[in-house]
Coordinates of C-alpha atoms in Angstrom, one line a residue:
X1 CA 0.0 0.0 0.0
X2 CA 3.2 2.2 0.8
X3 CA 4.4 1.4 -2.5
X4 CA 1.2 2.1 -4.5
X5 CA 0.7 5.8 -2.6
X6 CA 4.1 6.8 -3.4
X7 CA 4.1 6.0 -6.9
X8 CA 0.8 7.7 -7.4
X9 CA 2.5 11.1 -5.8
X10 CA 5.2 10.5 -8.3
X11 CA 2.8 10.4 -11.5
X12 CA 0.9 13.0 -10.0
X13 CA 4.0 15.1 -9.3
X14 CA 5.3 14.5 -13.0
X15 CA 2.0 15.1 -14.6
X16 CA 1.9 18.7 -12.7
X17 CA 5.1 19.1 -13.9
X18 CA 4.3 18.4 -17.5
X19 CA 1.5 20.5 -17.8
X20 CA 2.8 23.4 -15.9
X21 CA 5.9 23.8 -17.7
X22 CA 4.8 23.1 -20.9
X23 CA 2.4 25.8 -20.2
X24 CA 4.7 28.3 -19.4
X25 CA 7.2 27.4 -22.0
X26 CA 4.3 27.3 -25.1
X27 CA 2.7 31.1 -23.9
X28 CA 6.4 32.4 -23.7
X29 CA 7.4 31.0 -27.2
X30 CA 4.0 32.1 -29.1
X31 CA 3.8 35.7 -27.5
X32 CA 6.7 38.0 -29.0
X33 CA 6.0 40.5 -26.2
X34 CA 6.6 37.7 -23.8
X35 CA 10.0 36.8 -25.1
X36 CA 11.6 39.2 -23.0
X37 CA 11.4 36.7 -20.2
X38 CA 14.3 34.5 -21.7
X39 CA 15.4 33.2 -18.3
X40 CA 12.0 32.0 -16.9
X41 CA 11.7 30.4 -20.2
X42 CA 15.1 28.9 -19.9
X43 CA 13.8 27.9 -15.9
X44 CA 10.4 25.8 -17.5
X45 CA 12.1 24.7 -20.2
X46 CA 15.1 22.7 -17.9
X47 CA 12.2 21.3 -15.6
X48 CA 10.3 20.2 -18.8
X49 CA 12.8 18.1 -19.3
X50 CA 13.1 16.6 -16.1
X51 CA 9.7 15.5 -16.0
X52 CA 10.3 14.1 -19.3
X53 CA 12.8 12.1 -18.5
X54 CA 14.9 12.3 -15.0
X55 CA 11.5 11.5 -12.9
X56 CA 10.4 8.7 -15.2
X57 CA 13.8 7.6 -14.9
X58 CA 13.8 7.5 -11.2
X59 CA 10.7 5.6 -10.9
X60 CA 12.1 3.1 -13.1
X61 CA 15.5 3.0 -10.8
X62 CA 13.6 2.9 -8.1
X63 CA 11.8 -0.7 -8.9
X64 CA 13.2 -4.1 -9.6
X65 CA 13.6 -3.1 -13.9
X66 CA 16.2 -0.2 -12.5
X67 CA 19.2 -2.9 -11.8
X68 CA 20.9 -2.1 -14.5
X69 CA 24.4 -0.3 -13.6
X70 CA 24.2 1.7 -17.2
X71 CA 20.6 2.9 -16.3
X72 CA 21.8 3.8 -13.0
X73 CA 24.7 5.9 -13.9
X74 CA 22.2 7.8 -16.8
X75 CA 20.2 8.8 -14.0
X76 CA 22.9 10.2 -11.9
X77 CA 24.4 12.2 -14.6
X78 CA 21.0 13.6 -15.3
X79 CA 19.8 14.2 -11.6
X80 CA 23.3 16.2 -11.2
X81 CA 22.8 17.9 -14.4
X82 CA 19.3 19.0 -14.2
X83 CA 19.2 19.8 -10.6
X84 CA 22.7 22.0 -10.9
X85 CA 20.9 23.9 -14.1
X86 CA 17.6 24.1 -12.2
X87 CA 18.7 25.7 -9.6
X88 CA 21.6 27.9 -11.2
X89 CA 18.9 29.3 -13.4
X90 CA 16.8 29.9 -10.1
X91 CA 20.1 32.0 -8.9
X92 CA 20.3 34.2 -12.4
X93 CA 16.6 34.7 -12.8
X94 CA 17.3 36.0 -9.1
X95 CA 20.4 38.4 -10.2
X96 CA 18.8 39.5 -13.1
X97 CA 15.4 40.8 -11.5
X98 CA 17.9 42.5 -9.0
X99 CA 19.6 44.3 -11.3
X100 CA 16.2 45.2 -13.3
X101 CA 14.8 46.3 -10.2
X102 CA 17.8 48.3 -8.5
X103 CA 19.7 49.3 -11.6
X104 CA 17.4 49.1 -14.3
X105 CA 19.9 52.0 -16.7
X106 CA 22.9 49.4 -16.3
X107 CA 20.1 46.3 -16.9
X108 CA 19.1 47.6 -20.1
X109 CA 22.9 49.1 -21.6
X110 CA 24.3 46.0 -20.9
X111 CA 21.8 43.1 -21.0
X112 CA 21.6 42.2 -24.3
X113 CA 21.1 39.3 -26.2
X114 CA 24.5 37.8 -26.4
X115 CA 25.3 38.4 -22.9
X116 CA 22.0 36.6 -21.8
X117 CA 23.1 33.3 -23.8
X118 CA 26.5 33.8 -22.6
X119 CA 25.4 32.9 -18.9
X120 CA 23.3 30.7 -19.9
X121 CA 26.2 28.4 -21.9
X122 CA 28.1 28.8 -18.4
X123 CA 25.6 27.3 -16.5
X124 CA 25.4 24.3 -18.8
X125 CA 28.8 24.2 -19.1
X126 CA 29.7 24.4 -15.2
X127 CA 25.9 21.5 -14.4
X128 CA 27.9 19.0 -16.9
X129 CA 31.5 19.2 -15.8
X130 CA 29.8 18.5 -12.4
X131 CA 27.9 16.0 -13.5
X132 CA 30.6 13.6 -14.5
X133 CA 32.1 13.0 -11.4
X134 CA 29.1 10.3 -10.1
X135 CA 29.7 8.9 -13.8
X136 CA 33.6 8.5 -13.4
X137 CA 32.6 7.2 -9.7
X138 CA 30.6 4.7 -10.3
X139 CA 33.3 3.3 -12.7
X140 CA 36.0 3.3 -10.3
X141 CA 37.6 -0.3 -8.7
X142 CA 36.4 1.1 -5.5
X143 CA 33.0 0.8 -5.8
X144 CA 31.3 -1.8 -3.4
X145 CA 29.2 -4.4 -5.7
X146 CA 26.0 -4.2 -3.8
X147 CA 26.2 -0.5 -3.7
X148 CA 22.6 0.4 -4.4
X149 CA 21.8 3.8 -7.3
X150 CA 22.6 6.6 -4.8
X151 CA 25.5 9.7 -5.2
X152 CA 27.3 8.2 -2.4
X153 CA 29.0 5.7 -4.4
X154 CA 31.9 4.7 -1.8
X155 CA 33.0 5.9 1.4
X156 CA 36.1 7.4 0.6
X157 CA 37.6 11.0 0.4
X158 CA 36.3 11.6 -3.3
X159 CA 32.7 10.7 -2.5
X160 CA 32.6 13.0 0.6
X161 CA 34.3 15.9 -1.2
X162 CA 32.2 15.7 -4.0
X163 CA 29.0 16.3 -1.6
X164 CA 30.4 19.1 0.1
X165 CA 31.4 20.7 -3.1
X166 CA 27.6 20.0 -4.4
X167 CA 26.0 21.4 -1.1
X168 CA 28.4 24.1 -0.9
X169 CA 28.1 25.6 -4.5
X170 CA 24.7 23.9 -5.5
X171 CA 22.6 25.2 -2.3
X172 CA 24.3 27.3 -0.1
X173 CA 26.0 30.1 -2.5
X174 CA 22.8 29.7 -4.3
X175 CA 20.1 30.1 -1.1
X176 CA 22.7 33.5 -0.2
X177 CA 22.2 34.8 -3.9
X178 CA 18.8 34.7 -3.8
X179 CA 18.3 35.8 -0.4
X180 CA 20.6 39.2 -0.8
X181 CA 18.4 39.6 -4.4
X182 CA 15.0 39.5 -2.7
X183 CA 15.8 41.5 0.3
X184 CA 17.8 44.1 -1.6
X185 CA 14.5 44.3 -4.2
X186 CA 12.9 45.0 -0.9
X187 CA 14.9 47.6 0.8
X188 CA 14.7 49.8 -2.2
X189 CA 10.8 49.4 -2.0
X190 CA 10.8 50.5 1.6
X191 CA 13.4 53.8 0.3
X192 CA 11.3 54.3 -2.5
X193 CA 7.4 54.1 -0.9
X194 CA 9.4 56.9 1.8
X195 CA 10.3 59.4 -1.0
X196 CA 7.2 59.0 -2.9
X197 CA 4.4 57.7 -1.0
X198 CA 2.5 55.1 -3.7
X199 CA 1.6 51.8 -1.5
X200 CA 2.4 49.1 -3.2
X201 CA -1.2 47.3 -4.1
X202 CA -1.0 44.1 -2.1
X203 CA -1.2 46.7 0.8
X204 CA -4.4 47.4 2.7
X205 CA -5.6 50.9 3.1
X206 CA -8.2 51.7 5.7
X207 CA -11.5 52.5 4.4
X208 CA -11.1 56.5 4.6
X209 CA -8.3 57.0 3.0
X210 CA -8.5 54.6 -0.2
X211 CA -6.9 54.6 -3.2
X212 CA -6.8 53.4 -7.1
X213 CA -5.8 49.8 -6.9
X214 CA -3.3 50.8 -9.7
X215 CA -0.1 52.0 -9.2
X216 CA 0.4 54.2 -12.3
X217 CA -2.7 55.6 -11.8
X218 CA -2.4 56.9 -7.9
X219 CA -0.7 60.1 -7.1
X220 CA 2.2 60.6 -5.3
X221 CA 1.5 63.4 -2.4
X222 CA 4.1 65.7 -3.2
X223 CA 3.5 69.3 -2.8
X224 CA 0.9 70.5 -5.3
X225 CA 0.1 74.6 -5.1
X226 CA -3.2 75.9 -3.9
X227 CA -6.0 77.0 -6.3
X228 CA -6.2 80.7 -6.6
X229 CA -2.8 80.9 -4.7
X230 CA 1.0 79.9 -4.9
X231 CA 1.3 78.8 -1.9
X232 CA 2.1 74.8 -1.5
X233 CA 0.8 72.2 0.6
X234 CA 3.8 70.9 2.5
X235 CA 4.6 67.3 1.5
X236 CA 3.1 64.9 4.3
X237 CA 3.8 61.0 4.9
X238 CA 1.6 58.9 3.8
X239 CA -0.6 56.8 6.3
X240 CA 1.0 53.1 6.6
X241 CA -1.1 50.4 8.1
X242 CA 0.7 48.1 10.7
X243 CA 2.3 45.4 9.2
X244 CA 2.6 46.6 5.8
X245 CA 6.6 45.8 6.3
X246 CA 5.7 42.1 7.0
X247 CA 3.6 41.7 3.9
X248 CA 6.2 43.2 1.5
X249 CA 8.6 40.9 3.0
X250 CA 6.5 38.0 1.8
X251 CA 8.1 38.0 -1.2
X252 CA 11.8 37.1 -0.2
X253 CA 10.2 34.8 2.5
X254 CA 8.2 32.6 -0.3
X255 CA 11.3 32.4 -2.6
X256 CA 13.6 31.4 -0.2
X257 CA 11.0 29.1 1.3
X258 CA 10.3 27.8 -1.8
X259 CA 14.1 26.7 -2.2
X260 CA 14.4 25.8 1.4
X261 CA 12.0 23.0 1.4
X262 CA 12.6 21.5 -1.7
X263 CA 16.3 21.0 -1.4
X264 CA 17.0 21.7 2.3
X265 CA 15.9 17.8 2.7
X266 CA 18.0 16.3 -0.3
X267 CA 21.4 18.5 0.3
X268 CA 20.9 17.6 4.3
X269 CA 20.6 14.6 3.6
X270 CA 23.6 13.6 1.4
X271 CA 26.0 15.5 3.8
X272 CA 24.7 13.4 6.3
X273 CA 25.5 10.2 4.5
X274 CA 28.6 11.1 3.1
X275 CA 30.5 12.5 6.4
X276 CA 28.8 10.4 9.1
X277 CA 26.1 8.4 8.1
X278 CA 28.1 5.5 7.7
X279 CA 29.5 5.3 11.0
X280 CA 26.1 5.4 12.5
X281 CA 24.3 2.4 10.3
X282 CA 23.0 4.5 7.9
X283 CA 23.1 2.9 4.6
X284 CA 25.2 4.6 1.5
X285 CA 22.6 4.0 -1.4
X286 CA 19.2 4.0 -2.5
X287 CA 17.0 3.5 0.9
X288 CA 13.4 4.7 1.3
X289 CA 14.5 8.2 2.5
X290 CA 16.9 9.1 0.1
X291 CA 13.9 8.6 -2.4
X292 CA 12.0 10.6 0.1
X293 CA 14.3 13.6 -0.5
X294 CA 14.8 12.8 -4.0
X295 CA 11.2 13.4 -4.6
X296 CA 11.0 16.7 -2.0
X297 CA 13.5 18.1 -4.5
X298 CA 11.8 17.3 -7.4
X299 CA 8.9 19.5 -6.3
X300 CA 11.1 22.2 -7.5
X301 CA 10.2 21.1 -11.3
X302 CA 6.1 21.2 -10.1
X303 CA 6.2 24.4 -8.5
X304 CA 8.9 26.5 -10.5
X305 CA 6.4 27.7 -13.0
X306 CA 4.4 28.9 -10.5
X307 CA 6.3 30.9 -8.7
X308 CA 8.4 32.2 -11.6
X309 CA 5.9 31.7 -14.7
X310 CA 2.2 31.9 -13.6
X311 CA 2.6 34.7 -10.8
X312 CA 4.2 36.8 -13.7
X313 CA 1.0 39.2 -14.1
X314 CA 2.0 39.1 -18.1
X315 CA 2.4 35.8 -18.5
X316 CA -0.9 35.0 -16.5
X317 CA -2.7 37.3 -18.6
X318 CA -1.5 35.3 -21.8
X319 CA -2.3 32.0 -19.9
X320 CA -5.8 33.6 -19.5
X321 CA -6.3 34.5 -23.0
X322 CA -5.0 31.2 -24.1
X323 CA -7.3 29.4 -22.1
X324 CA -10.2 31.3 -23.2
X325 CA -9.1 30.8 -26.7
X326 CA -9.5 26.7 -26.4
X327 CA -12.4 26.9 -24.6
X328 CA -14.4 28.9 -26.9
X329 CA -14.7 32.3 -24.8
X330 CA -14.0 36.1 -25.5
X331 CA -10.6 37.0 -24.4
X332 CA -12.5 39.1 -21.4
X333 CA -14.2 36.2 -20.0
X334 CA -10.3 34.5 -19.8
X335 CA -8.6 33.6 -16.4
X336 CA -8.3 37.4 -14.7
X337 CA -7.5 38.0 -10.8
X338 CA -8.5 41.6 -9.1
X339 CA -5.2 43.6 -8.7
X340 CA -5.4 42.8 -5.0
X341 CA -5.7 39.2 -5.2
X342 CA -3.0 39.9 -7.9
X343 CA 1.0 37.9 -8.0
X344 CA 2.9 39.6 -5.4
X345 CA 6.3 39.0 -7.3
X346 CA 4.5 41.3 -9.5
X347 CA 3.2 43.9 -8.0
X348 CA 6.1 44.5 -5.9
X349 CA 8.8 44.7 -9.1
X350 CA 5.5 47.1 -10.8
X351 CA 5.9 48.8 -7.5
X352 CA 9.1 49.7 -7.7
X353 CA 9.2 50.8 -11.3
X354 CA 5.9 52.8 -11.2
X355 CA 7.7 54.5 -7.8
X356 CA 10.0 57.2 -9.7
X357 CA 7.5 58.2 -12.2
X358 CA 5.7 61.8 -11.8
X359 CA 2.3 61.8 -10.8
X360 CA -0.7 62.0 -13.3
X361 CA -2.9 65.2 -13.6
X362 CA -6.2 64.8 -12.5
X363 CA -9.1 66.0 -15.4
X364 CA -9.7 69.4 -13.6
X365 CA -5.9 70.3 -13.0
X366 CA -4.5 72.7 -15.9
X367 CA -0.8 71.0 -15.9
X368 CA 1.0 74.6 -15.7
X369 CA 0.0 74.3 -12.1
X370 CA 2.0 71.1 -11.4
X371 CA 5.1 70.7 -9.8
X372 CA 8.2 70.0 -11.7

């Protein structure tokens, strides 16, 4: 019964996979506006092909047909492989939003197309350097007979380096990256809803003081002259409601959390086995809970083109329209979600940019009387 409830999770988990990042990938590649977003599509696209083949490939591992040592050491090369360009492109989509965000005149003199594929050749090139070491491992003299399909291939030095080079440059420097991204995105929020005043729209605003759910339509309450006089209103602060900090710092607090509990588990896990677990009984390869983290990890091919594809406000509006397209309905009917109930990825990057633009003139304002 154990058995059959994990490998429904697993079909389940690959189906989601399939059809999320197929999704993505397919709205991104038919909409030329969308194109911009060349690393997300790069993200979906590397998880698409992990639930093509590396989770298929550990279900069939994981039974009595995976007893092959050539089918075991395809799978290792493509759960290094995949997993290190998975989560490298998690660590550049990261950069290059920070760089958008806090220096978006550098981001757009210097991000061009050739610099974009560049990073993007490095990343492959750097996942498949570092996935021939388990290959070359598992080929070695030293390997025990019985050793089950599992990273740790031996006991030695070279196994227990290997892990601590994967954990150290395949989750650690990559959970810092994103961490210092997000909260930097963050802190230049805070600076910029202090200078001008726009709340960012996942915010709540009590009832007497609301305003436009959009950002580049509210106005900024800088100091705007009297009618009939020159005098100006001094600029005031605008009215914050408790916790708004919290909320805004949702955003760092999913990614990271996103990240934490998919590979947390699997990274823990294998420095566990490689520097200690032997000594205390714990077994080297292929036991129930190294398939348990396997899988936790894998959930970062299912959820990726959520949190980087579907939260996207553009991209969900093309998902909407694409939707409505196949099942017969106007375009307005599609998939659409209120501004407040809205992607708060988005709205906070929208926040920031709509931040530094002067405010709109009202219908009633001649716009000789507004400030510079």
């Amino acid at each position: 019964a154990a058995r059959a409830v994990g490998l429904l999770f697993m079909v389940l988990l690959d189906l989601t996979a399939l059809v999320g990042n197929a999704a993505v990938v397919g709205v991104i590649a038919r909409t030329p506006a969308l194109r911009k977003f060349v690393f997300v599509f790069h993200l979906c696209l590397v998880d698409l092909v992990a639930a093509l083949t590396l989770m298929p490939l550990e279900m069939l591992v994981g039974s009595a047909l995976g007893g092959s040592p050539g089918l075991c050491r395809v799978y290792l090369f493509l759960l290094v492989c995949l997993s290190s360009v998975c989560i490298l492109s998690i660590s550049t989509l990261s950069l290059e939003r920070y760089y958008s965000v806090v220096h978006p005149l550098r981001y757009e003199v210097h991000m061009t197309p050739s610099l974009a594929t560049g990073v993007l050749a490095a990343v492959w090139l750097k996942a498949v350097a570092t996935s021939v070491v388990p290959v070359l491992g598992w080929l070695s003299p030293e390997r025990p007979p019985a050793q089950g399909c599992s990273l740790q291939w031996s006991p030695g030095a070279p196994c227990k380096v290997f892990v601590v080079f994967l954990a150290a440059f395949y989750f650690a420097l990559p959970l810092l990256v994103i961490v210092v991204t997000y909260c930097g995105m963050f802190r230049v929020a805070r600076v910029a809803a202090a200078h001008h005043g726009p709340l960012p729209t996942w915010l709540e605003t009590p009832p007497g003081r609301r305003r436009s759910a959009s950002l580049s339509g509210s106005r900024s309450p800088a100091e705007t002259p009297e009618e009939g006089r020159g005098a100006a209103v001094p600029r005031t602060t605008p009215h914050r409601t408790p916790g708004a900090g919290g909320k805004a710092a949702a955003v760092p607090l999913a990614v990271g959390g996103q990240f934490l509990l998919c590979w947390l588990p699997f990274f823990s896990f294998q420095l566990y086995a490689a520097l200690g677990g032997a000594a205390r009984g714990v077994a080297l390869g292929g036991g129930p809970a190294e398939t348990v983290v396997t899988w936790l990890g894998f959930c970062c091919f299912t959820s990726n083109p959520f949190f980087y594809g579907c939260l996207n406000r553009q991209i969900r509006a093309e998902l909407g329209r694409l939707l409505a397209t196949l099942l017969k309905q106007p375009p307005e009917e599609g998939l659409r979600l209120p501004s407040r109930e809205g992607s708060i990825q988005e709205n906070f990057l929208q926040f920031l940019q709509s931040t530094g633009r002067p405010p709109e003139p009202s219908p009633g304002t001649p716009r000789r009387d507004l400030p510079p």
